[in-house]
Structures are given as C-alpha cells and as structure tokens.
Amino acid sequence: MRKLLPLLALLPFAACAPKTDNATSDTLGADSARVVNVYTHRHYETDKALFKRFTEQTGIAVNVIMADDDELLSRLEAEGQNSPADIIITADAGRLGLARQRGYLKPVKSAVLESAIPAHLRDPEGHWFGFTMRARVFAYDKSKVKPEELRSYADITKPRFKGKVLVRPADNVYNQSLVAAMVAHDGTEKAQAWCAGVVANMARAPKGSDTDQLLAIGEGQGEVAIANSYYIGKLLTSDDPARQKAKNAIGVVFPDLNGHGTHVNISGGGVAKYAKHEAEAVQLLEFFVSDEAQQAFAEGNMEFPVKAGIPAAAVLQGFGAFTPDTLDLSQLGLHNADAVKVLEAAGWK
Ligand SMILES: [Fe+2]
C-alpha cells in the first residue's frame, strides 16, 4: 500500500520569531520521504493550490516557510550550510540576484526551464528562473488625466504632475528594481534625475503598498500612481466595497523607459546552495512552467505567464498590448546597491 505522505505544511515565519521552531525543524529535517523545502516570499492562495497539485502529481511533499524577502536572505545567511532550504522563491529579480551574489543559490541545468522561460527572465547560469512576469505601470485618474500625457516614466516628472504623483517608499524592492533598470540602461545620473523629479512631484510622503497608491487615486489624493500590473488587475476585478471608488477611477498605461519598453520584473526561484533535495527542487521549478501552473498564475494571481502560448488574464489583456523591456534581469541585482544610493540621494524616503 502506498505510504501516506505528510500534508502540505504551511509554516508562517513571523518576523521576530526565533530562527527555528519545533514544528519547522521536525518537518524540514525529515529526509526519509521525498520532500522539497521551499523558502518563499510569495503568500498567495494560487501558490498553495499549486504546491498541493505538485504533491498529488509527483508524491513529493512540499514544506513551506514564508517570510519577506529580506528575512529569507537573513535566515539563509544565519543557517549557512545547515539550511534545510531546497528552493528560494522571491517576487523580485533584484533579490534573487542578491541571493546569487551572496552564495545562497546553486546553478542548475534544465532543458524544460530553458525552453519555457525567455533568456532575459532567468539567470544566465541557471542560479534562478522567473516563472511569472509583472509590469511596473502607471495607474491614473481617468477623470483628470489623458493617457497621452503618460507615455514614458519621465512624464510624471513634468510640472504638469506637480503634487499629483503617488508612490510607495524607497525601501520597496519594486521601486529599487525600476531604478536599477534605469541605472543599467542609462547610468546613475539620469536615474537620479528621474528620482528627484518624482520626489518633486509627490502628492504626499511615500507610504503604504502599491494597492494603497491605487486606493489613494480613488480618494482624489493624487492623479497618477506607480504600481505592479497584478495589483491593478486584482483591484479592477474586486467586489470589495472599499475598492469601488478606485476601481471606477483608474485607467492604466504601460510607460516606456527611454525607448526600451516597459519595466518588467519576475517572481522566480532557484535551487538553494545546500539543497538536500535538488532533484525534487528542479522538478518543482519545472512544474511552475507547466501549462497548468502558468494558467494558474495568470488567472489566480493576475501575473503574466512567462511561457509562450499561455494567455494573460482577461483584465490584463484589457490594458492593451505593450512592449516589455528585455533587459537581462540579472542586471537588477547587480545594480541594486546603485539604485538604493540614487533613491536616497534624490530624497525619496
Ligand atoms: Fe507584490
């Protein structure tokens, strides 16, 4: 008779919790059955359902530690070669690049991953692989702004938008990666000039999440916000009464970055340096680029599939076609430190 496998273990990792707890070490230490231990920044129902499907299909149990990405990196640092992590997943190529630079990831070869994922959305040497894409776009107040006024990222630095721009704080990785892409393309001076222009036009001191910027448009606190595409997709399909004002107010444009297209980022993962279940880890990464998983990411979480032939969610298609920047996203990690300096020098809090 087939041995019963442990149920999917979801083990939230509280910010101030000690490094391990009994449940965690018991579960993650088990080596007898086929398991894969996942450290992830993602906290979505879609992912939980996919882990469950993976276990049903392969018999491999998935143990999950969830934490924010900087906590995951600190944890890996503290654990060193005793880390039980087999896979590290974050929602930003910049953080995956940092994980690589700090030696937390190991390169793997997989024909499945290489054929499914465009080259610029994965590490050139196989340390990490993007399995969903998101665009960093503008949401604007349709009653006050014409979309033609927002063709490029530079447009929000014009006097027209003085006191009208809503952004989240500089410690946010999505903004850091947007600025890192600017640095990679055009150097630190231009990137800093753009940041200073945004700071000069802010509607209020940066605070909150991407979704908070969208809600602020609904409250008339600003006319244009920078946000990731999936947050807008979720808002526009939400029945939550608290979101209706923003839902009715918002239009979307894909800004151009100096002729390079719209800045995109990935959610992705790689195999941990000291993985004890490397084969299972690669199998899970390959499952993430299966048609089934790509459709689930697209429909369930409003992310753009990385694999050709899988359609985006209808609401995202409704934003219109766009040209994604094809910058090699390993550049985001390489220029993260520059981006942080540039944001700070520009006075972006
Ligand atoms: Fe996010």
mmCIF file of C-alpha atoms and ligand atoms in Angstrom:
data_model
loop_
_atom_site.group_PDB
_atom_site.id
_atom_site.type_symbol
_atom_site.label_atom_id
_atom_site.label_comp_id
_atom_site.label_asym_id
_atom_site.label_seq_id
_atom_site.Cartn_x
_atom_site.Cartn_y
_atom_site.Cartn_z
ATOM 1 C CA MET A 1 0.000 0.000 0.000
ATOM 2 C CA ARG A 2 1.192 3.480 -0.822
ATOM 3 C CA LYS A 3 2.616 5.256 2.168
ATOM 4 C CA LEU A 4 0.634 8.257 3.345
ATOM 5 C CA LEU A 5 2.502 11.433 2.652
ATOM 6 C CA PRO A 6 2.609 14.378 5.003
ATOM 7 C CA LEU A 7 0.091 17.053 4.163
ATOM 8 C CA LEU A 8 1.339 20.281 2.778
ATOM 9 C CA ALA A 9 2.853 22.110 5.704
ATOM 10 C CA LEU A 10 2.427 25.851 5.691
ATOM 11 C CA LEU A 11 4.689 27.298 8.275
ATOM 12 C CA PRO A 12 4.481 31.069 8.500
ATOM 13 C CA PHE A 13 7.725 32.598 9.675
ATOM 14 C CA ALA A 14 6.951 35.557 11.907
ATOM 15 C CA ALA A 15 9.300 38.492 11.583
ATOM 16 C CA CYS A 16 10.545 38.278 15.143
ATOM 17 C CA ALA A 17 10.262 34.536 15.653
ATOM 18 C CA PRO A 18 13.383 32.657 16.636
ATOM 19 C CA LYS A 19 15.247 31.121 13.740
ATOM 20 C CA THR A 20 13.679 27.693 14.104
ATOM 21 C CA ASP A 21 10.789 26.242 15.992
ATOM 22 C CA ASN A 22 9.979 22.627 16.715
ATOM 23 C CA ALA A 23 7.390 22.254 14.017
ATOM 24 C CA THR A 24 9.742 23.740 11.493
ATOM 25 C CA SER A 25 12.794 21.701 12.333
ATOM 26 C CA ASP A 26 10.839 18.446 12.696
ATOM 27 C CA THR A 27 9.185 18.867 9.350
ATOM 28 C CA LEU A 28 12.114 20.258 7.439
ATOM 29 C CA GLY A 29 14.524 17.713 8.883
ATOM 30 C CA ALA A 30 12.620 14.720 7.539
ATOM 31 C CA ASP A 31 14.738 13.043 4.908
ATOM 32 C CA SER A 32 13.120 9.646 4.545
ATOM 33 C CA ALA A 33 10.189 10.573 2.281
ATOM 34 C CA ARG A 34 10.508 12.581 -0.920
ATOM 35 C CA VAL A 35 10.161 16.205 0.066
ATOM 36 C CA VAL A 36 11.119 19.653 -1.107
ATOM 37 C CA ASN A 37 11.622 22.519 1.326
ATOM 38 C CA VAL A 38 10.581 25.904 -0.035
ATOM 39 C CA TYR A 39 11.526 29.326 1.338
ATOM 40 C CA THR A 40 9.192 31.804 -0.272
ATOM 41 C CA HIS A 41 8.286 35.454 -0.180
ATOM 42 C CA ARG A 42 5.042 34.698 -2.039
ATOM 43 C CA HIS A 43 1.931 34.326 0.073
ATOM 44 C CA TYR A 44 -0.819 33.554 -2.422
ATOM 45 C CA GLU A 45 -3.635 31.019 -2.457
ATOM 46 C CA THR A 46 -2.617 30.201 -6.032
ATOM 47 C CA ASP A 47 0.773 29.001 -4.812
ATOM 48 C CA LYS A 48 -0.754 26.875 -2.035
ATOM 49 C CA ALA A 49 -3.036 25.186 -4.547
ATOM 50 C CA LEU A 50 -0.133 24.578 -6.923
ATOM 51 C CA PHE A 51 2.029 23.017 -4.206
ATOM 52 C CA LYS A 52 -0.867 20.681 -3.451
ATOM 53 C CA ARG A 53 -1.235 19.762 -7.130
ATOM 54 C CA PHE A 54 2.502 19.113 -7.362
ATOM 55 C CA THR A 55 2.306 16.715 -4.426
ATOM 56 C CA GLU A 56 -0.676 14.920 -5.985
ATOM 57 C CA GLN A 57 1.153 14.529 -9.284
ATOM 58 C CA THR A 58 4.604 13.560 -8.016
ATOM 59 C CA GLY A 59 4.205 12.217 -4.480
ATOM 60 C CA ILE A 60 6.733 14.821 -3.344
ATOM 61 C CA ALA A 61 5.655 16.673 -0.197
ATOM 62 C CA VAL A 62 6.155 20.441 -0.156
ATOM 63 C CA ASN A 63 7.147 22.164 3.089
ATOM 64 C CA VAL A 64 6.847 25.925 3.005
ATOM 65 C CA ILE A 65 8.479 28.694 5.008
ATOM 66 C CA MET A 66 7.018 32.096 4.221
ATOM 67 C CA ALA A 67 8.784 35.333 5.085
ATOM 68 C CA ASP A 68 9.510 38.628 3.458
ATOM 69 C CA ASP A 69 12.430 38.509 1.107
ATOM 70 C CA ASP A 70 14.984 40.253 3.313
ATOM 71 C CA GLU A 71 14.057 37.933 6.184
ATOM 72 C CA LEU A 72 14.571 34.946 3.899
ATOM 73 C CA LEU A 73 18.027 36.193 2.945
ATOM 74 C CA SER A 74 18.964 36.788 6.606
ATOM 75 C CA ARG A 75 17.729 33.355 7.503
ATOM 76 C CA LEU A 76 19.813 31.733 4.772
ATOM 77 C CA GLU A 77 22.850 33.683 5.975
ATOM 78 C CA ALA A 78 22.323 32.549 9.570
ATOM 79 C CA GLU A 79 21.734 28.911 8.626
ATOM 80 C CA GLY A 80 24.706 28.596 6.282
ATOM 81 C CA GLN A 81 25.333 25.060 5.161
ATOM 82 C CA ASN A 82 22.860 23.716 7.715
ATOM 83 C CA SER A 83 19.987 25.380 5.897
ATOM 84 C CA PRO A 84 17.154 22.970 5.096
ATOM 85 C CA ALA A 85 16.080 25.152 2.144
ATOM 86 C CA ASP A 86 15.908 23.434 -1.234
ATOM 87 C CA ILE A 87 14.286 26.269 -3.179
ATOM 88 C CA ILE A 88 14.296 30.023 -2.639
ATOM 89 C CA ILE A 89 11.425 31.997 -4.185
ATOM 90 C CA THR A 90 11.056 35.776 -4.201
ATOM 91 C CA ALA A 91 8.923 38.301 -6.056
ATOM 92 C CA ASP A 92 11.812 40.313 -7.446
ATOM 93 C CA ALA A 93 14.764 39.589 -9.718
ATOM 94 C CA GLY A 94 16.886 42.050 -7.757
ATOM 95 C CA ARG A 95 16.553 39.987 -4.585
ATOM 96 C CA LEU A 96 17.284 36.774 -6.486
ATOM 97 C CA GLY A 97 20.379 38.477 -7.879
ATOM 98 C CA LEU A 98 21.444 39.377 -4.345
ATOM 99 C CA ALA A 99 20.816 35.776 -3.231
ATOM 100 C CA ARG A 100 23.101 34.639 -6.009
ATOM 101 C CA GLN A 101 25.792 37.204 -5.160
ATOM 102 C CA ARG A 102 25.748 36.106 -1.522
ATOM 103 C CA GLY A 103 26.163 32.463 -2.471
ATOM 104 C CA TYR A 104 22.746 31.144 -1.426
ATOM 105 C CA LEU A 105 21.904 29.630 -4.819
ATOM 106 C CA LYS A 106 23.445 26.910 -6.936
ATOM 107 C CA PRO A 107 23.326 26.741 -10.730
ATOM 108 C CA VAL A 108 21.191 24.044 -12.304
ATOM 109 C CA LYS A 109 20.651 22.943 -15.895
ATOM 110 C CA SER A 110 17.167 22.146 -17.086
ATOM 111 C CA ALA A 111 16.098 21.938 -20.709
ATOM 112 C CA VAL A 112 12.467 22.312 -19.574
ATOM 113 C CA LEU A 113 13.173 25.618 -17.802
ATOM 114 C CA GLU A 114 15.460 26.918 -20.528
ATOM 115 C CA SER A 115 12.951 26.281 -23.293
ATOM 116 C CA ALA A 116 9.929 27.640 -21.382
ATOM 117 C CA ILE A 117 11.476 30.832 -19.969
ATOM 118 C CA PRO A 118 12.860 33.596 -22.203
ATOM 119 C CA ALA A 119 16.586 34.109 -21.576
ATOM 120 C CA HIS A 120 16.296 37.622 -20.113
ATOM 121 C CA LEU A 121 13.866 36.370 -17.446
ATOM 122 C CA ARG A 122 16.321 33.908 -15.894
ATOM 123 C CA ASP A 123 19.874 33.953 -14.603
ATOM 124 C CA PRO A 124 22.319 33.296 -17.464
ATOM 125 C CA GLU A 125 23.991 30.500 -15.466
ATOM 126 C CA GLY A 126 20.882 28.875 -14.030
ATOM 127 C CA HIS A 127 21.003 30.249 -10.469
ATOM 128 C CA TRP A 128 17.376 31.424 -10.705
ATOM 129 C CA PHE A 129 14.427 31.263 -13.082
ATOM 130 C CA GLY A 130 11.496 33.646 -13.485
ATOM 131 C CA PHE A 131 8.179 31.858 -13.642
ATOM 132 C CA THR A 132 5.830 34.844 -13.797
ATOM 133 C CA MET A 133 6.257 38.365 -15.123
ATOM 134 C CA ARG A 134 4.784 41.653 -13.945
ATOM 135 C CA ALA A 135 4.977 45.122 -15.447
ATOM 136 C CA ARG A 136 5.533 48.266 -13.356
ATOM 137 C CA VAL A 137 2.965 50.620 -14.828
ATOM 138 C CA PHE A 138 1.058 53.837 -14.228
ATOM 139 C CA ALA A 139 -2.492 53.878 -12.924
ATOM 140 C CA TYR A 140 -4.128 57.250 -13.493
ATOM 141 C CA ASP A 141 -7.337 59.047 -12.647
ATOM 142 C CA LYS A 142 -9.409 58.848 -15.825
ATOM 143 C CA SER A 143 -11.372 61.969 -14.906
ATOM 144 C CA LYS A 144 -8.249 64.150 -14.674
ATOM 145 C CA VAL A 145 -5.542 62.658 -16.881
ATOM 146 C CA LYS A 146 -5.388 61.777 -20.560
ATOM 147 C CA PRO A 147 -3.384 58.618 -21.237
ATOM 148 C CA GLU A 148 -1.357 60.520 -23.877
ATOM 149 C CA GLU A 149 0.113 62.564 -21.004
ATOM 150 C CA LEU A 150 1.762 59.433 -19.639
ATOM 151 C CA ARG A 151 3.756 57.833 -22.425
ATOM 152 C CA SER A 152 7.044 57.468 -20.571
ATOM 153 C CA TYR A 153 8.269 57.110 -16.991
ATOM 154 C CA ALA A 154 9.770 60.589 -17.429
ATOM 155 C CA ASP A 155 6.320 62.115 -17.938
ATOM 156 C CA ILE A 156 5.464 62.003 -14.224
ATOM 157 C CA THR A 157 8.426 64.301 -13.519
ATOM 158 C CA LYS A 158 6.924 67.115 -15.623
ATOM 159 C CA PRO A 159 5.456 70.245 -13.974
ATOM 160 C CA ARG A 160 2.010 69.016 -15.098
ATOM 161 C CA PHE A 161 2.111 66.382 -12.361
ATOM 162 C CA LYS A 162 3.420 68.543 -9.502
ATOM 163 C CA GLY A 163 1.765 67.342 -6.299
ATOM 164 C CA LYS A 164 -0.052 64.568 -8.178
ATOM 165 C CA VAL A 165 2.255 61.517 -8.029
ATOM 166 C CA LEU A 166 1.602 58.644 -5.603
ATOM 167 C CA VAL A 167 4.458 56.251 -4.828
ATOM 168 C CA ARG A 168 5.469 53.815 -2.151
ATOM 169 C CA PRO A 169 8.684 54.166 -0.127
ATOM 170 C CA ALA A 170 12.228 53.765 -1.409
ATOM 171 C CA ASP A 171 12.859 50.622 0.629
ATOM 172 C CA ASN A 172 10.421 48.760 -1.596
ATOM 173 C CA VAL A 173 12.174 46.300 -3.922
ATOM 174 C CA TYR A 174 9.892 47.028 -6.876
ATOM 175 C CA ASN A 175 10.925 50.693 -6.920
ATOM 176 C CA GLN A 176 14.547 49.737 -6.347
ATOM 177 C CA SER A 177 14.414 47.382 -9.331
ATOM 178 C CA LEU A 178 12.747 50.013 -11.536
ATOM 179 C CA VAL A 179 15.553 52.420 -10.677
ATOM 180 C CA ALA A 180 18.161 49.642 -11.100
ATOM 181 C CA ALA A 181 16.833 49.126 -14.642
ATOM 182 C CA MET A 182 17.251 52.859 -15.301
ATOM 183 C CA VAL A 183 20.813 52.691 -13.976
ATOM 184 C CA ALA A 184 21.549 49.643 -16.133
ATOM 185 C CA HIS A 185 20.291 51.359 -19.280
ATOM 186 C CA ASP A 186 21.280 54.980 -18.843
ATOM 187 C CA GLY A 187 23.582 55.337 -15.832
ATOM 188 C CA THR A 188 23.207 56.682 -12.309
ATOM 189 C CA GLU A 189 22.999 60.382 -13.222
ATOM 190 C CA LYS A 190 19.888 60.029 -15.346
ATOM 191 C CA ALA A 191 18.327 57.623 -12.860
ATOM 192 C CA GLN A 192 18.929 60.095 -10.046
ATOM 193 C CA ALA A 193 17.450 62.957 -12.074
ATOM 194 C CA TRP A 194 14.300 60.886 -12.606
ATOM 195 C CA CYS A 195 14.049 60.055 -8.886
ATOM 196 C CA ALA A 196 14.498 63.726 -7.975
ATOM 197 C CA GLY A 197 11.748 64.624 -10.454
ATOM 198 C CA VAL A 198 9.397 62.116 -8.850
ATOM 199 C CA VAL A 199 10.214 63.409 -5.370
ATOM 200 C CA ALA A 200 9.468 66.973 -6.524
ATOM 201 C CA ASN A 201 6.042 65.881 -7.794
ATOM 202 C CA MET A 202 4.920 63.610 -4.943
ATOM 203 C CA ALA A 203 1.354 64.070 -3.779
ATOM 204 C CA ARG A 204 2.324 63.032 -0.246
ATOM 205 C CA ALA A 205 5.244 61.430 1.582
ATOM 206 C CA PRO A 206 5.682 57.857 0.326
ATOM 207 C CA LYS A 207 3.767 55.308 2.376
ATOM 208 C CA GLY A 208 1.910 52.030 2.036
ATOM 209 C CA SER A 209 1.755 49.358 -0.622
ATOM 210 C CA ASP A 210 1.129 49.515 -4.363
ATOM 211 C CA THR A 211 -2.566 48.903 -3.652
ATOM 212 C CA ASP A 212 -2.600 51.820 -1.200
ATOM 213 C CA GLN A 213 -1.442 54.130 -4.014
ATOM 214 C CA LEU A 214 -4.332 52.888 -6.179
ATOM 215 C CA LEU A 215 -6.842 53.453 -3.384
ATOM 216 C CA ALA A 216 -5.453 56.975 -2.908
ATOM 217 C CA ILE A 217 -6.364 57.752 -6.523
ATOM 218 C CA GLY A 218 -9.932 56.749 -5.666
ATOM 219 C CA GLU A 219 -9.823 59.222 -2.764
ATOM 220 C CA GLY A 220 -8.599 62.027 -5.028
ATOM 221 C CA GLN A 221 -5.233 62.270 -3.254
ATOM 222 C CA GLY A 222 -3.253 62.143 -6.478
ATOM 223 C CA GLU A 223 -3.659 61.627 -10.213
ATOM 224 C CA VAL A 224 -1.061 59.013 -11.086
ATOM 225 C CA ALA A 225 0.426 56.068 -9.201
ATOM 226 C CA ILE A 226 3.225 53.621 -9.910
ATOM 227 C CA ALA A 227 2.074 50.039 -9.350
ATOM 228 C CA ASN A 228 2.628 46.474 -10.476
ATOM 229 C CA SER A 229 0.169 45.206 -13.056
ATOM 230 C CA TYR A 230 -1.284 42.368 -10.940
ATOM 231 C CA TYR A 231 -2.326 44.734 -8.130
ATOM 232 C CA ILE A 232 -4.325 46.735 -10.654
ATOM 233 C CA GLY A 233 -5.807 43.564 -12.155
ATOM 234 C CA LYS A 234 -6.879 42.436 -8.677
ATOM 235 C CA LEU A 235 -8.381 45.824 -7.839
ATOM 236 C CA LEU A 236 -10.319 46.027 -11.092
ATOM 237 C CA THR A 237 -11.841 42.578 -10.514
ATOM 238 C CA SER A 238 -12.565 43.147 -6.818
ATOM 239 C CA ASP A 239 -16.057 43.217 -5.308
ATOM 240 C CA ASP A 240 -14.768 44.796 -2.107
ATOM 241 C CA PRO A 241 -16.902 47.918 -1.450
ATOM 242 C CA ALA A 242 -13.822 49.726 -0.107
ATOM 243 C CA ARG A 243 -12.208 49.408 -3.520
ATOM 244 C CA GLN A 244 -15.048 50.585 -5.743
ATOM 245 C CA LYS A 245 -14.092 54.257 -5.891
ATOM 246 C CA ALA A 246 -10.577 53.398 -7.054
ATOM 247 C CA LYS A 247 -11.907 50.705 -9.372
ATOM 248 C CA ASN A 248 -14.134 53.213 -11.147
ATOM 249 C CA ALA A 249 -11.498 55.933 -11.281
ATOM 250 C CA ILE A 250 -8.483 54.093 -12.644
ATOM 251 C CA GLY A 251 -7.044 53.767 -16.132
ATOM 252 C CA VAL A 252 -3.760 52.026 -16.955
ATOM 253 C CA VAL A 253 -0.824 52.836 -19.222
ATOM 254 C CA PHE A 254 2.391 50.973 -19.920
ATOM 255 C CA PRO A 255 5.082 53.677 -19.755
ATOM 256 C CA ASP A 256 8.190 53.488 -21.898
ATOM 257 C CA LEU A 257 11.673 53.579 -20.392
ATOM 258 C CA ASN A 258 13.727 55.722 -22.804
ATOM 259 C CA GLY A 259 12.886 53.586 -25.804
ATOM 260 C CA HIS A 260 13.490 50.263 -24.028
ATOM 261 C CA GLY A 261 9.862 49.383 -23.344
ATOM 262 C CA THR A 262 8.021 48.966 -20.054
ATOM 263 C CA HIS A 263 9.979 47.862 -16.995
ATOM 264 C CA VAL A 264 9.120 44.290 -16.049
ATOM 265 C CA ASN A 265 10.162 42.136 -13.154
ATOM 266 C CA ILE A 266 9.618 38.492 -12.282
ATOM 267 C CA SER A 267 8.636 36.241 -9.477
ATOM 268 C CA GLY A 268 11.038 33.389 -9.570
ATOM 269 C CA GLY A 269 13.145 30.914 -7.730
ATOM 270 C CA GLY A 270 16.331 28.929 -7.697
ATOM 271 C CA VAL A 271 17.827 25.882 -6.063
ATOM 272 C CA ALA A 272 19.438 26.579 -2.689
ATOM 273 C CA LYS A 273 23.202 26.186 -2.446
ATOM 274 C CA TYR A 274 22.969 23.446 0.204
ATOM 275 C CA ALA A 275 19.801 21.791 -1.096
ATOM 276 C CA LYS A 276 19.463 18.198 0.043
ATOM 277 C CA HIS A 277 16.627 17.517 -2.389
ATOM 278 C CA GLU A 278 17.982 19.030 -5.573
ATOM 279 C CA ALA A 279 16.165 16.710 -7.975
ATOM 280 C CA GLU A 280 12.826 17.421 -6.282
ATOM 281 C CA ALA A 281 13.610 21.140 -6.283
ATOM 282 C CA VAL A 282 14.244 21.163 -10.029
ATOM 283 C CA GLN A 283 11.069 19.131 -10.527
ATOM 284 C CA LEU A 284 9.063 21.776 -8.654
ATOM 285 C CA LEU A 285 10.603 24.621 -10.654
ATOM 286 C CA GLU A 286 9.757 22.715 -13.841
ATOM 287 C CA PHE A 287 6.200 22.250 -12.609
ATOM 288 C CA PHE A 288 5.917 26.049 -12.260
ATOM 289 C CA VAL A 289 6.385 26.402 -16.026
ATOM 290 C CA SER A 290 3.885 23.674 -16.906
ATOM 291 C CA ASP A 291 0.824 24.904 -18.791
ATOM 292 C CA GLU A 292 -1.294 24.139 -15.725
ATOM 293 C CA ALA A 293 0.808 26.234 -13.361
ATOM 294 C CA GLN A 294 1.273 29.075 -15.832
ATOM 295 C CA GLN A 295 -2.500 29.274 -16.293
ATOM 296 C CA ALA A 296 -3.000 29.246 -12.532
ATOM 297 C CA PHE A 297 -0.532 32.119 -12.026
ATOM 298 C CA ALA A 298 -2.248 34.039 -14.835
ATOM 299 C CA GLU A 299 -5.845 33.520 -13.736
ATOM 300 C CA GLY A 300 -5.394 33.170 -9.980
ATOM 301 C CA ASN A 301 -2.877 35.904 -9.339
ATOM 302 C CA MET A 302 -3.111 38.121 -12.437
ATOM 303 C CA GLU A 303 0.553 37.652 -13.319
ATOM 304 C CA PHE A 304 1.818 37.487 -16.880
ATOM 305 C CA PRO A 305 2.837 33.944 -17.837
ATOM 306 C CA VAL A 306 6.475 33.676 -18.959
ATOM 307 C CA LYS A 307 5.719 30.750 -21.255
ATOM 308 C CA ALA A 308 4.649 31.466 -24.825
ATOM 309 C CA GLY A 309 1.116 30.450 -25.739
ATOM 310 C CA ILE A 310 -0.441 30.922 -22.290
ATOM 311 C CA PRO A 311 -2.806 33.931 -22.283
ATOM 312 C CA ALA A 312 -2.798 36.621 -19.616
ATOM 313 C CA ALA A 313 -5.971 37.168 -17.563
ATOM 314 C CA ALA A 314 -8.721 38.992 -19.477
ATOM 315 C CA VAL A 315 -8.496 42.092 -17.280
ATOM 316 C CA LEU A 316 -4.782 42.453 -18.062
ATOM 317 C CA GLN A 317 -5.416 41.934 -21.760
ATOM 318 C CA GLY A 318 -7.867 44.806 -21.431
ATOM 319 C CA PHE A 319 -4.945 47.124 -20.557
ATOM 320 C CA GLY A 320 -3.798 46.717 -24.173
ATOM 321 C CA ALA A 321 -0.618 45.385 -25.752
ATOM 322 C CA PHE A 322 2.765 46.531 -24.513
ATOM 323 C CA THR A 323 6.448 46.183 -25.237
ATOM 324 C CA PRO A 324 8.288 44.738 -22.253
ATOM 325 C CA ASP A 325 11.846 45.857 -21.637
ATOM 326 C CA THR A 326 14.092 42.879 -22.482
ATOM 327 C CA LEU A 327 16.889 43.961 -20.149
ATOM 328 C CA ASP A 328 18.652 40.909 -18.727
ATOM 329 C CA LEU A 329 17.048 40.899 -15.270
ATOM 330 C CA SER A 330 20.235 39.734 -13.578
ATOM 331 C CA GLN A 331 21.171 43.419 -14.021
ATOM 332 C CA LEU A 332 18.618 44.332 -11.345
ATOM 333 C CA GLY A 333 20.600 42.537 -8.651
ATOM 334 C CA LEU A 334 23.894 43.892 -9.963
ATOM 335 C CA HIS A 335 22.602 47.476 -9.780
ATOM 336 C CA ASN A 336 20.517 47.207 -6.614
ATOM 337 C CA ALA A 337 23.112 48.963 -4.445
ATOM 338 C CA ASP A 338 23.391 51.799 -7.003
ATOM 339 C CA ALA A 339 19.606 52.117 -7.049
ATOM 340 C CA VAL A 340 19.389 52.358 -3.262
ATOM 341 C CA LYS A 341 22.040 55.124 -3.295
ATOM 342 C CA VAL A 342 20.303 57.008 -6.094
ATOM 343 C CA LEU A 343 16.918 56.888 -4.336
ATOM 344 C CA GLU A 344 18.459 58.133 -1.130
ATOM 345 C CA ALA A 345 20.453 60.898 -2.822
ATOM 346 C CA ALA A 346 17.245 62.088 -4.519
ATOM 347 C CA GLY A 347 15.485 62.332 -1.145
ATOM 348 C CA TRP A 348 12.965 59.557 -1.879
ATOM 349 C CA LYS A 349 12.053 58.410 1.622
HETATM 350 FE FE FE B 1 3.815 42.177 -4.894
#
